[in-house]
PDB file of C-alpha atoms in Angstrom:
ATOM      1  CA  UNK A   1      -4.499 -22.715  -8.707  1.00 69.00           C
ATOM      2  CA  UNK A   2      -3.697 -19.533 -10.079  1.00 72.00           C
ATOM      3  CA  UNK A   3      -1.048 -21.284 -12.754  1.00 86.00           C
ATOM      4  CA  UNK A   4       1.734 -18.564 -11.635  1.00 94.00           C
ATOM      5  CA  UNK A   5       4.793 -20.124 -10.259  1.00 95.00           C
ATOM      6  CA  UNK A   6       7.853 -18.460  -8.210  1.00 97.00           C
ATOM      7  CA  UNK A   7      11.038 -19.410  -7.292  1.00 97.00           C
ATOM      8  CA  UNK A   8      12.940 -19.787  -4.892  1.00 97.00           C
ATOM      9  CA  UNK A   9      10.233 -20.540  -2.375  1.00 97.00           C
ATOM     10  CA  UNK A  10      12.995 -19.530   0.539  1.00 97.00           C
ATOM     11  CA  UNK A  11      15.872 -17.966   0.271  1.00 96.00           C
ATOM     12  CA  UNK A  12      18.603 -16.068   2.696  1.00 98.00           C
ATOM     13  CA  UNK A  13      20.848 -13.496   1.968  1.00 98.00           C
ATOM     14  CA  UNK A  14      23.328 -11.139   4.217  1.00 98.00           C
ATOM     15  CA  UNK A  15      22.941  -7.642   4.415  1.00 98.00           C
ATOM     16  CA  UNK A  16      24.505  -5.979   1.429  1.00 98.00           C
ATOM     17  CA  UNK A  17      24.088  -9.318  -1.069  1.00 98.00           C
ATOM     18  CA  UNK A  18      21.978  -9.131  -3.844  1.00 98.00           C
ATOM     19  CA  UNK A  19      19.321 -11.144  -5.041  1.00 98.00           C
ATOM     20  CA  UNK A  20      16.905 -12.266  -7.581  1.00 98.00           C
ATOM     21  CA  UNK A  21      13.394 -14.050  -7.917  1.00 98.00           C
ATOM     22  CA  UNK A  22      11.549 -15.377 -10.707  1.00 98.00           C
ATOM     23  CA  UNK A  23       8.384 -15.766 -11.399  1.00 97.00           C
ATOM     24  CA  UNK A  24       5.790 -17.779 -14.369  1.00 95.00           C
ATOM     25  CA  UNK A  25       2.716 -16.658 -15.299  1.00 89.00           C
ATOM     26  CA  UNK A  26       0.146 -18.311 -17.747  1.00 82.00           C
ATOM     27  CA  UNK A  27      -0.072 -18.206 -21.606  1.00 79.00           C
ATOM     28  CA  UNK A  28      -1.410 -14.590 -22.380  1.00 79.00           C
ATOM     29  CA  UNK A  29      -0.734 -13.224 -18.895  1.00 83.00           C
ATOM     30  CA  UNK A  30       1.371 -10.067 -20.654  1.00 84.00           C
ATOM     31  CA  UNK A  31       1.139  -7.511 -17.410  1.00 90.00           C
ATOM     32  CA  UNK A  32       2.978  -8.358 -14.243  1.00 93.00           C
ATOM     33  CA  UNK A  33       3.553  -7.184 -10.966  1.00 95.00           C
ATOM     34  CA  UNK A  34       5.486  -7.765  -8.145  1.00 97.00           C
ATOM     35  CA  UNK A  35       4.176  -7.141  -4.176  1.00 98.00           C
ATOM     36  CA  UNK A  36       6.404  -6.990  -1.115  1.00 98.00           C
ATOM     37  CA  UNK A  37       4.376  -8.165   1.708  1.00 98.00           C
ATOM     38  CA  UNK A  38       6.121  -7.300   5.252  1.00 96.00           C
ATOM     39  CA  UNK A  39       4.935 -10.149   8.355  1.00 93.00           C
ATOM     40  CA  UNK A  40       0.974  -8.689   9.421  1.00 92.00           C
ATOM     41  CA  UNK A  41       1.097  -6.628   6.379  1.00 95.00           C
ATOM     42  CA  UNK A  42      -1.003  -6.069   3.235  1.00 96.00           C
ATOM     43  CA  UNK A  43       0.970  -6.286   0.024  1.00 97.00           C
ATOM     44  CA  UNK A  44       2.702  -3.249  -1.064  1.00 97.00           C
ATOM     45  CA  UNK A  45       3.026  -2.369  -4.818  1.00 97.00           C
ATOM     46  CA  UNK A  46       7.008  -2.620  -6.246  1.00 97.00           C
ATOM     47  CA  UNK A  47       6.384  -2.281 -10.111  1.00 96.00           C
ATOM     48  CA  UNK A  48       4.769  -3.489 -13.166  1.00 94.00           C
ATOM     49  CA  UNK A  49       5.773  -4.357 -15.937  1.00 93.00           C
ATOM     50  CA  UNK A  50       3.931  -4.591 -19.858  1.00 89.00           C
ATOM     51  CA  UNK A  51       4.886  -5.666 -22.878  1.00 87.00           C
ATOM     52  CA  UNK A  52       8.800  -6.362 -21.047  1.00 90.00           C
ATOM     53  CA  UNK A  53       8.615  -2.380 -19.910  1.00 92.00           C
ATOM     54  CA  UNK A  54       8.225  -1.258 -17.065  1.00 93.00           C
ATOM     55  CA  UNK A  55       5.016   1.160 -16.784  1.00 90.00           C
ATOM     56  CA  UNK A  56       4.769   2.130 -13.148  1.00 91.00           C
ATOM     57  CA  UNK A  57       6.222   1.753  -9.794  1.00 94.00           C
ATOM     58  CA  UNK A  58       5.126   2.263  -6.357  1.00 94.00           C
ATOM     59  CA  UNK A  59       7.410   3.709  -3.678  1.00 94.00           C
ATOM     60  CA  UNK A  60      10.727   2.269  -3.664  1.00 97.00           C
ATOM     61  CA  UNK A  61      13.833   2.824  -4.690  1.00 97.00           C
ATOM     62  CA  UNK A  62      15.962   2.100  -7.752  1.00 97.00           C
ATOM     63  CA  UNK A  63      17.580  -0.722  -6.099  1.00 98.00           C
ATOM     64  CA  UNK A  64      14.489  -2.762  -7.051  1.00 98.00           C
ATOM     65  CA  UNK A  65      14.345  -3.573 -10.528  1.00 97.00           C
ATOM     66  CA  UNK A  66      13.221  -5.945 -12.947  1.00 96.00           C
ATOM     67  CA  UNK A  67      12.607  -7.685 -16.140  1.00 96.00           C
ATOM     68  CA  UNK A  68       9.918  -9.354 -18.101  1.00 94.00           C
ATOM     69  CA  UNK A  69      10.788 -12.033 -20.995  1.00 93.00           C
ATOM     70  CA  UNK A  70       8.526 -12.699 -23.943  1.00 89.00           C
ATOM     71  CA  UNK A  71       7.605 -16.089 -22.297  1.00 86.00           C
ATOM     72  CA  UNK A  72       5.808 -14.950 -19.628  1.00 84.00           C
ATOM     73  CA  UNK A  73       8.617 -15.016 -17.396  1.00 92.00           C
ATOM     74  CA  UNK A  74       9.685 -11.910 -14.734  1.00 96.00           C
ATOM     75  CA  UNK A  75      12.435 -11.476 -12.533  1.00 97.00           C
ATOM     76  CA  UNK A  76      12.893  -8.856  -9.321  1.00 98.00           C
ATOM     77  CA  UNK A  77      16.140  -8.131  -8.611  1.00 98.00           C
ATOM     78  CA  UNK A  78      17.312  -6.435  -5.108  1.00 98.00           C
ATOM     79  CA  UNK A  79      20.942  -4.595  -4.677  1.00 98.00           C
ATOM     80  CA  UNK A  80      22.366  -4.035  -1.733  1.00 98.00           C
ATOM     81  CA  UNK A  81      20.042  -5.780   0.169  1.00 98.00           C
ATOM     82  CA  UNK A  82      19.037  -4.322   3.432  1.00 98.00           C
ATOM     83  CA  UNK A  83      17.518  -5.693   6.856  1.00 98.00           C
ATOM     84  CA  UNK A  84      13.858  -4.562   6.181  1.00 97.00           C
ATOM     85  CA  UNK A  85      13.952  -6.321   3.131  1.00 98.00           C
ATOM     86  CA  UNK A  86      13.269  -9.530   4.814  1.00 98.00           C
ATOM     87  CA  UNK A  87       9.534 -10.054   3.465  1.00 98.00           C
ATOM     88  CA  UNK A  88       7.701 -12.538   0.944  1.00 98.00           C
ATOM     89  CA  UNK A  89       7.623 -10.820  -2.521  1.00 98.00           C
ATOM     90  CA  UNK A  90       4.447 -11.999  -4.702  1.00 98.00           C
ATOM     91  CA  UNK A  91       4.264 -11.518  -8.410  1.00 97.00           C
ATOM     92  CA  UNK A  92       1.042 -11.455  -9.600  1.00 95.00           C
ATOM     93  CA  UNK A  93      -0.159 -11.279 -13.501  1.00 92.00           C
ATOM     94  CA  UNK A  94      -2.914 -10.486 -15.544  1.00 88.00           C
ATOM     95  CA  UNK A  95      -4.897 -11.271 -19.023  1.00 81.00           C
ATOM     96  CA  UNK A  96      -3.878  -9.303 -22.056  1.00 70.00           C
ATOM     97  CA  UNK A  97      -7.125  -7.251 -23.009  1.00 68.00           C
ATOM     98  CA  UNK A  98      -7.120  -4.616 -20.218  1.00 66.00           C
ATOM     99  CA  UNK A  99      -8.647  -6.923 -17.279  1.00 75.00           C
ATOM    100  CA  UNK A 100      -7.651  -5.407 -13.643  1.00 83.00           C
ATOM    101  CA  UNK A 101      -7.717  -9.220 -12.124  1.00 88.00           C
ATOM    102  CA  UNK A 102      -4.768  -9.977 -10.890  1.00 91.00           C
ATOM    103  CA  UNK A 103      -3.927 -13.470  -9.721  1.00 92.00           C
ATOM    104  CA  UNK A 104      -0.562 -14.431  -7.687  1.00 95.00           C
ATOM    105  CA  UNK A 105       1.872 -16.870  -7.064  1.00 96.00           C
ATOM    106  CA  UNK A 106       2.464 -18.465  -3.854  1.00 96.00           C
ATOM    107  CA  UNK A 107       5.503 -16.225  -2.971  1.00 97.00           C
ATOM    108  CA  UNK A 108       9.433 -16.232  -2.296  1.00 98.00           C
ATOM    109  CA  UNK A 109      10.284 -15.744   1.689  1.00 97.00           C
ATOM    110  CA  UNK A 110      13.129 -13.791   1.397  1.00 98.00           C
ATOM    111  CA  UNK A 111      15.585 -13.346   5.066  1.00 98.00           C
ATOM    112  CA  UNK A 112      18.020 -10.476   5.088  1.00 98.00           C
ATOM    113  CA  UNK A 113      20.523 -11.274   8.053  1.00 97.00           C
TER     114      UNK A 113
ATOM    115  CA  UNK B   1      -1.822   8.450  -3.393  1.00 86.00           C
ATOM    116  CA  UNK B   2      -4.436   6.289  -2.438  1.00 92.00           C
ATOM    117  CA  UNK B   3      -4.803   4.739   1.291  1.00 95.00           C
ATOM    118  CA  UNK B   4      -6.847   2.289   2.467  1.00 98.00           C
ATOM    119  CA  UNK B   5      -8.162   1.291   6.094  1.00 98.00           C
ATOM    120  CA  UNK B   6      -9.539  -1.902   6.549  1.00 98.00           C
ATOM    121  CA  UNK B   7     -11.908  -3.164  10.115  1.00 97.00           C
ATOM    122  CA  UNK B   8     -11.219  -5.362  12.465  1.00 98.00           C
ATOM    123  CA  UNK B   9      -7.976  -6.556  12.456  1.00 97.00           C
ATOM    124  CA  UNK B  10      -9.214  -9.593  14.287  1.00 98.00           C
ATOM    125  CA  UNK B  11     -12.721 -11.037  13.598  1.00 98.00           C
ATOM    126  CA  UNK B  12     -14.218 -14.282  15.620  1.00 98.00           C
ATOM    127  CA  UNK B  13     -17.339 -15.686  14.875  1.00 98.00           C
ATOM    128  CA  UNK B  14     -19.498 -18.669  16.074  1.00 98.00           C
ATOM    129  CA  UNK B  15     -19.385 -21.125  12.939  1.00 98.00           C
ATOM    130  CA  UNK B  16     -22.615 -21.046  10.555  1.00 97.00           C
ATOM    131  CA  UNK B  17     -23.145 -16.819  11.776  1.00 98.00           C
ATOM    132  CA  UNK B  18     -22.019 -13.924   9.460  1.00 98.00           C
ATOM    133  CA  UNK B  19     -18.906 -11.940   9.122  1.00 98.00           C
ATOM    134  CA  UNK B  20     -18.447  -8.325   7.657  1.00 98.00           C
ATOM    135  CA  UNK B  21     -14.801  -6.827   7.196  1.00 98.00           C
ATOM    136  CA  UNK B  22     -14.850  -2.900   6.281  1.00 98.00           C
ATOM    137  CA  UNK B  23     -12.732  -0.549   4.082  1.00 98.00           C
ATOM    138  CA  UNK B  24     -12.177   2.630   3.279  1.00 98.00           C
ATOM    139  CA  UNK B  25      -9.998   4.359   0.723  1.00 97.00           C
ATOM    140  CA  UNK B  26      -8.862   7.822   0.171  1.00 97.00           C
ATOM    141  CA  UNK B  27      -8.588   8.224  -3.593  1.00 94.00           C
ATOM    142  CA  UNK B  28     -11.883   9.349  -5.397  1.00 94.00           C
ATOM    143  CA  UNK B  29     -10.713   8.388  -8.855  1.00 92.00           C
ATOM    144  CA  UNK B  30     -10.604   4.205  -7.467  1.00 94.00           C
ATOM    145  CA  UNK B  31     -12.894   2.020  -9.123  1.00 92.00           C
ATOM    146  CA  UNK B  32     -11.325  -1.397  -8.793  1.00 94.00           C
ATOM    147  CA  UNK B  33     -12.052  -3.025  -5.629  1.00 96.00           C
ATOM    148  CA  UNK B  34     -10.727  -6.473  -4.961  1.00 96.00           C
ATOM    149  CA  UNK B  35     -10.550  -8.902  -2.091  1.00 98.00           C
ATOM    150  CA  UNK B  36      -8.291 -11.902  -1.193  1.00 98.00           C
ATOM    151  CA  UNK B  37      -8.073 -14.086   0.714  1.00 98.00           C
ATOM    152  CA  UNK B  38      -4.184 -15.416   1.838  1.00 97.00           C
ATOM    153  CA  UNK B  39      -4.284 -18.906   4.097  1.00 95.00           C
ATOM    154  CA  UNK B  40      -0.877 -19.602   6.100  1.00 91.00           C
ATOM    155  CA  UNK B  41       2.104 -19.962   3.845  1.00 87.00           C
ATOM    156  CA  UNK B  42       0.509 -19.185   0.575  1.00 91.00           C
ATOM    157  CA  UNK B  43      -0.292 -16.283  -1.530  1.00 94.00           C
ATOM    158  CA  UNK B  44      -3.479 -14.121  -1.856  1.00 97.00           C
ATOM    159  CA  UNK B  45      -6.489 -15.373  -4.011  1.00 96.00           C
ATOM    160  CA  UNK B  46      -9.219 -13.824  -4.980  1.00 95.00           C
ATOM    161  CA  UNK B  47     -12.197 -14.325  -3.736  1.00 96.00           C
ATOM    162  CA  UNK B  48     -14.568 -11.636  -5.672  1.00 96.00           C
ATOM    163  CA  UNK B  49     -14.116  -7.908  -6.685  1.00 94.00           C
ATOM    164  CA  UNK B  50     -16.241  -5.138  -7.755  1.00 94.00           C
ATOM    165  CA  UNK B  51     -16.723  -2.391  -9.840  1.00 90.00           C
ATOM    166  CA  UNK B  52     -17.139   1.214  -9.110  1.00 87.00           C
ATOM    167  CA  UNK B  53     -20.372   1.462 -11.523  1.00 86.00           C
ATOM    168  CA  UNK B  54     -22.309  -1.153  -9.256  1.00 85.00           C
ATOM    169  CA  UNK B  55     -23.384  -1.088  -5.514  1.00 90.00           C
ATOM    170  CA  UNK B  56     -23.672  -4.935  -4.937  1.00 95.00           C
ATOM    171  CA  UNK B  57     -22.208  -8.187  -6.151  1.00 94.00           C
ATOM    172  CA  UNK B  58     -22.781 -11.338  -4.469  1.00 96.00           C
ATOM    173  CA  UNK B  59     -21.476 -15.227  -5.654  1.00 94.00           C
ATOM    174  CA  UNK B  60     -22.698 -17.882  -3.058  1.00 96.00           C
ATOM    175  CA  UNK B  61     -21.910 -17.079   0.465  1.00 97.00           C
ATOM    176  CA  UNK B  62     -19.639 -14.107  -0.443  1.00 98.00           C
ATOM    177  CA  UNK B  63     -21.220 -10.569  -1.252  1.00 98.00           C
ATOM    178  CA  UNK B  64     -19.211  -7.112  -1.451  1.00 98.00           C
ATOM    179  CA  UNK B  65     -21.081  -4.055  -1.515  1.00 97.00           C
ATOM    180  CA  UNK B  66     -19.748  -0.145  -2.351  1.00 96.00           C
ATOM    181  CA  UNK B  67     -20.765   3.182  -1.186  1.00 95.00           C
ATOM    182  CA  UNK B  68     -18.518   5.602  -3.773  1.00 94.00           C
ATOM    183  CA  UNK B  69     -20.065   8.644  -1.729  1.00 94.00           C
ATOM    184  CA  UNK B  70     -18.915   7.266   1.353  1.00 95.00           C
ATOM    185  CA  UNK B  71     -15.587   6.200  -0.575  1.00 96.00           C
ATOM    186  CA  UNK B  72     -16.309   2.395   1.897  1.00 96.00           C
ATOM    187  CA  UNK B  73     -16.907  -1.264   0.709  1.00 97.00           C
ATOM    188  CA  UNK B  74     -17.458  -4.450   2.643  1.00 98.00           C
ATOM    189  CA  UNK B  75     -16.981  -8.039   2.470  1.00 98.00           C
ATOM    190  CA  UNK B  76     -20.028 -10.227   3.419  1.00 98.00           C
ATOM    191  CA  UNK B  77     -19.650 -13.910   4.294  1.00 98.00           C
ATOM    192  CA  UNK B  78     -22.716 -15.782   5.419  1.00 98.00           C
ATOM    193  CA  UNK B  79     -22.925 -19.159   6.932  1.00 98.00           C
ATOM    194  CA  UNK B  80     -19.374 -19.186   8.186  1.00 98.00           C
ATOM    195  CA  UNK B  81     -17.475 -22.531   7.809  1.00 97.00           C
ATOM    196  CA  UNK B  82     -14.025 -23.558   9.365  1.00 96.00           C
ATOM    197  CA  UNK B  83     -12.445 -23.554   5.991  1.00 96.00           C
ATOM    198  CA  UNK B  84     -13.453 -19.664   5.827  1.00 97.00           C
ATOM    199  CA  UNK B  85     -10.805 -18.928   8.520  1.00 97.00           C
ATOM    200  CA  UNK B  86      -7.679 -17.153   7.259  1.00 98.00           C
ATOM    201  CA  UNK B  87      -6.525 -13.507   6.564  1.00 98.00           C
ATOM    202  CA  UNK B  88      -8.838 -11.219   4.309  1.00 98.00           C
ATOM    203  CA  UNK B  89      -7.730  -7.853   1.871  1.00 98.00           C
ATOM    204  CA  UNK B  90      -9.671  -5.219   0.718  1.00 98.00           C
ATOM    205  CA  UNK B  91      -7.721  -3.647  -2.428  1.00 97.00           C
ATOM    206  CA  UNK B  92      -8.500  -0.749  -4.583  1.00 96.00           C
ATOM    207  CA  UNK B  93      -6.955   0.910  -7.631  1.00 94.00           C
ATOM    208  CA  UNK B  94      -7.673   2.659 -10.506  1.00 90.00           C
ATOM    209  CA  UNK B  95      -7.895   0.208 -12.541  1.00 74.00           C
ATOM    210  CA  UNK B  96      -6.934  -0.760 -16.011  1.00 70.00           C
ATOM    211  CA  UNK B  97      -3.341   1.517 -15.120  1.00 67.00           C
ATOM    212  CA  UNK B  98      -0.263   1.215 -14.070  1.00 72.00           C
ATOM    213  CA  UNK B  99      -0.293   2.038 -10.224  1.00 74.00           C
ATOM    214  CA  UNK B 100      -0.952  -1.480  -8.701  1.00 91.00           C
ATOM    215  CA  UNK B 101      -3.399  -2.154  -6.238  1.00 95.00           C
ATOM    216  CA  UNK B 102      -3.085  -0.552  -3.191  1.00 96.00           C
ATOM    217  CA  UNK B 103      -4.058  -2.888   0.072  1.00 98.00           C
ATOM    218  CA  UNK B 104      -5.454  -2.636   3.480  1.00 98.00           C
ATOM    219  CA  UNK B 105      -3.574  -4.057   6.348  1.00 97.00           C
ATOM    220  CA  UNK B 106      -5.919  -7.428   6.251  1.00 98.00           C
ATOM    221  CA  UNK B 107      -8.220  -8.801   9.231  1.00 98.00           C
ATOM    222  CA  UNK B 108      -7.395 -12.137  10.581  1.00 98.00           C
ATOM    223  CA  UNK B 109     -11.070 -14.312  10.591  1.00 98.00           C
ATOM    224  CA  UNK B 110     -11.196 -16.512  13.115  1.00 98.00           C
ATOM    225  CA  UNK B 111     -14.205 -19.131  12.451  1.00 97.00           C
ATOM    226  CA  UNK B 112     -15.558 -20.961  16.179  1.00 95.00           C
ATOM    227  CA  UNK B 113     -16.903 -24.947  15.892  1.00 91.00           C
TER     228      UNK B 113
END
């Protein structure tokens, strides 16, 4: 067990909704990231966020965004949801002190219909 | 940005014999190279990662090796068991940024009794 948690485990939305996940790392966990994997895919890099800012991003667009609480908590958010978001989105999180592991949560199966 | 290629897709091996999966990445400035392992229905773990300042790390009947000049790494997994079947990652990144890891498209390891 990795100890990070997200919810929903499912969900389905319609085409235009919008949506948001959660996510719960460990004590000390202070970096987080969040993954869209598409079906027969490797995971694709969203964001990250450190310190509740967000310090990089991988290629998509501003209708991803997201938040980080001072409890180890995260959300990803999703506007104007879209078909090809259908996908499992992974948040993943990391040890304070500059460590690269990363360890993830089990995942939320989002359906866009 | 960095892109990685990752051999077979599909790997199936007589149970108790060997299995190698390859990568390659793009980005000579990588030195973070992970790999996961994601059953059905659940999210990646990691199963042992390597540095770009060593060739070889091995733990048990796992063993990833690195050629920088090459810009390739493999996974090594000995003595193949039925619980060793699922889908394997190779990852790289920069490490200790902000860009995420950056995956390959996984190879599904099929383990024969």
């Amino acid at each position: 067990e990795t100890g990070v948690t997200q919810s929903p485990t499912h969900l389905i939305k319609t085409r235009g909704q919008q949506v948001t996940l959660r996510c719960s790392s460990q004590s000390g966990h202070n970096t987080v990231s969040w993954y869209q994997q598409a079906l027969g895919q490797g995971p694709q890099f969203i964001f990250q966020y450190y310190r509740e800012e967000e310090n990089g991003r991988g290629n998509f667009p501003p209708r991803f965004s997201g938040l980080q609480f001072p409890n180890y908590s995260s959300e990803l958010n999703v506007n104007a949801l879209e078909l090809d978001d259908s996908a499992l989105y992974l948040c993943a999180s990391r040890l304070a002190g500059g460590t690269d592991t990363q360890y993830f949560g089990p995942g939320t199966r989002l359906t866009v219909l | 940005g960095e892109n990685v290629e990752q051999h077979p897709s599909t790997l199936s091996v007589q149970e108790g014999d060997s299995a190698v999966i390859k990568c390659t990445y793009s980005d000579s400035a990588s030195n973070y190279f992970p790999w996961y392992k994601q059953e059905l229905g659940k999210g990646p773990q990691l199963i042992i990662d390597i540095r770009s300042n060593v060739g070889e790390k091995k733990d048990q009947r796992i063993a990833v090796t690195l050629n920088k000049t090459a810009k390739h790494f493999s996974l090594h997994i000995t003595e193949t068991q039925p619980e060793d079947s699922a889908v394997y990652f190779c990852a790289a990144s920069r490490g200790g940024g902000a860009d995420g890891l950056t995956f390959g498209k996984g190879t599904h390891l099929i383990i024969q009794p």
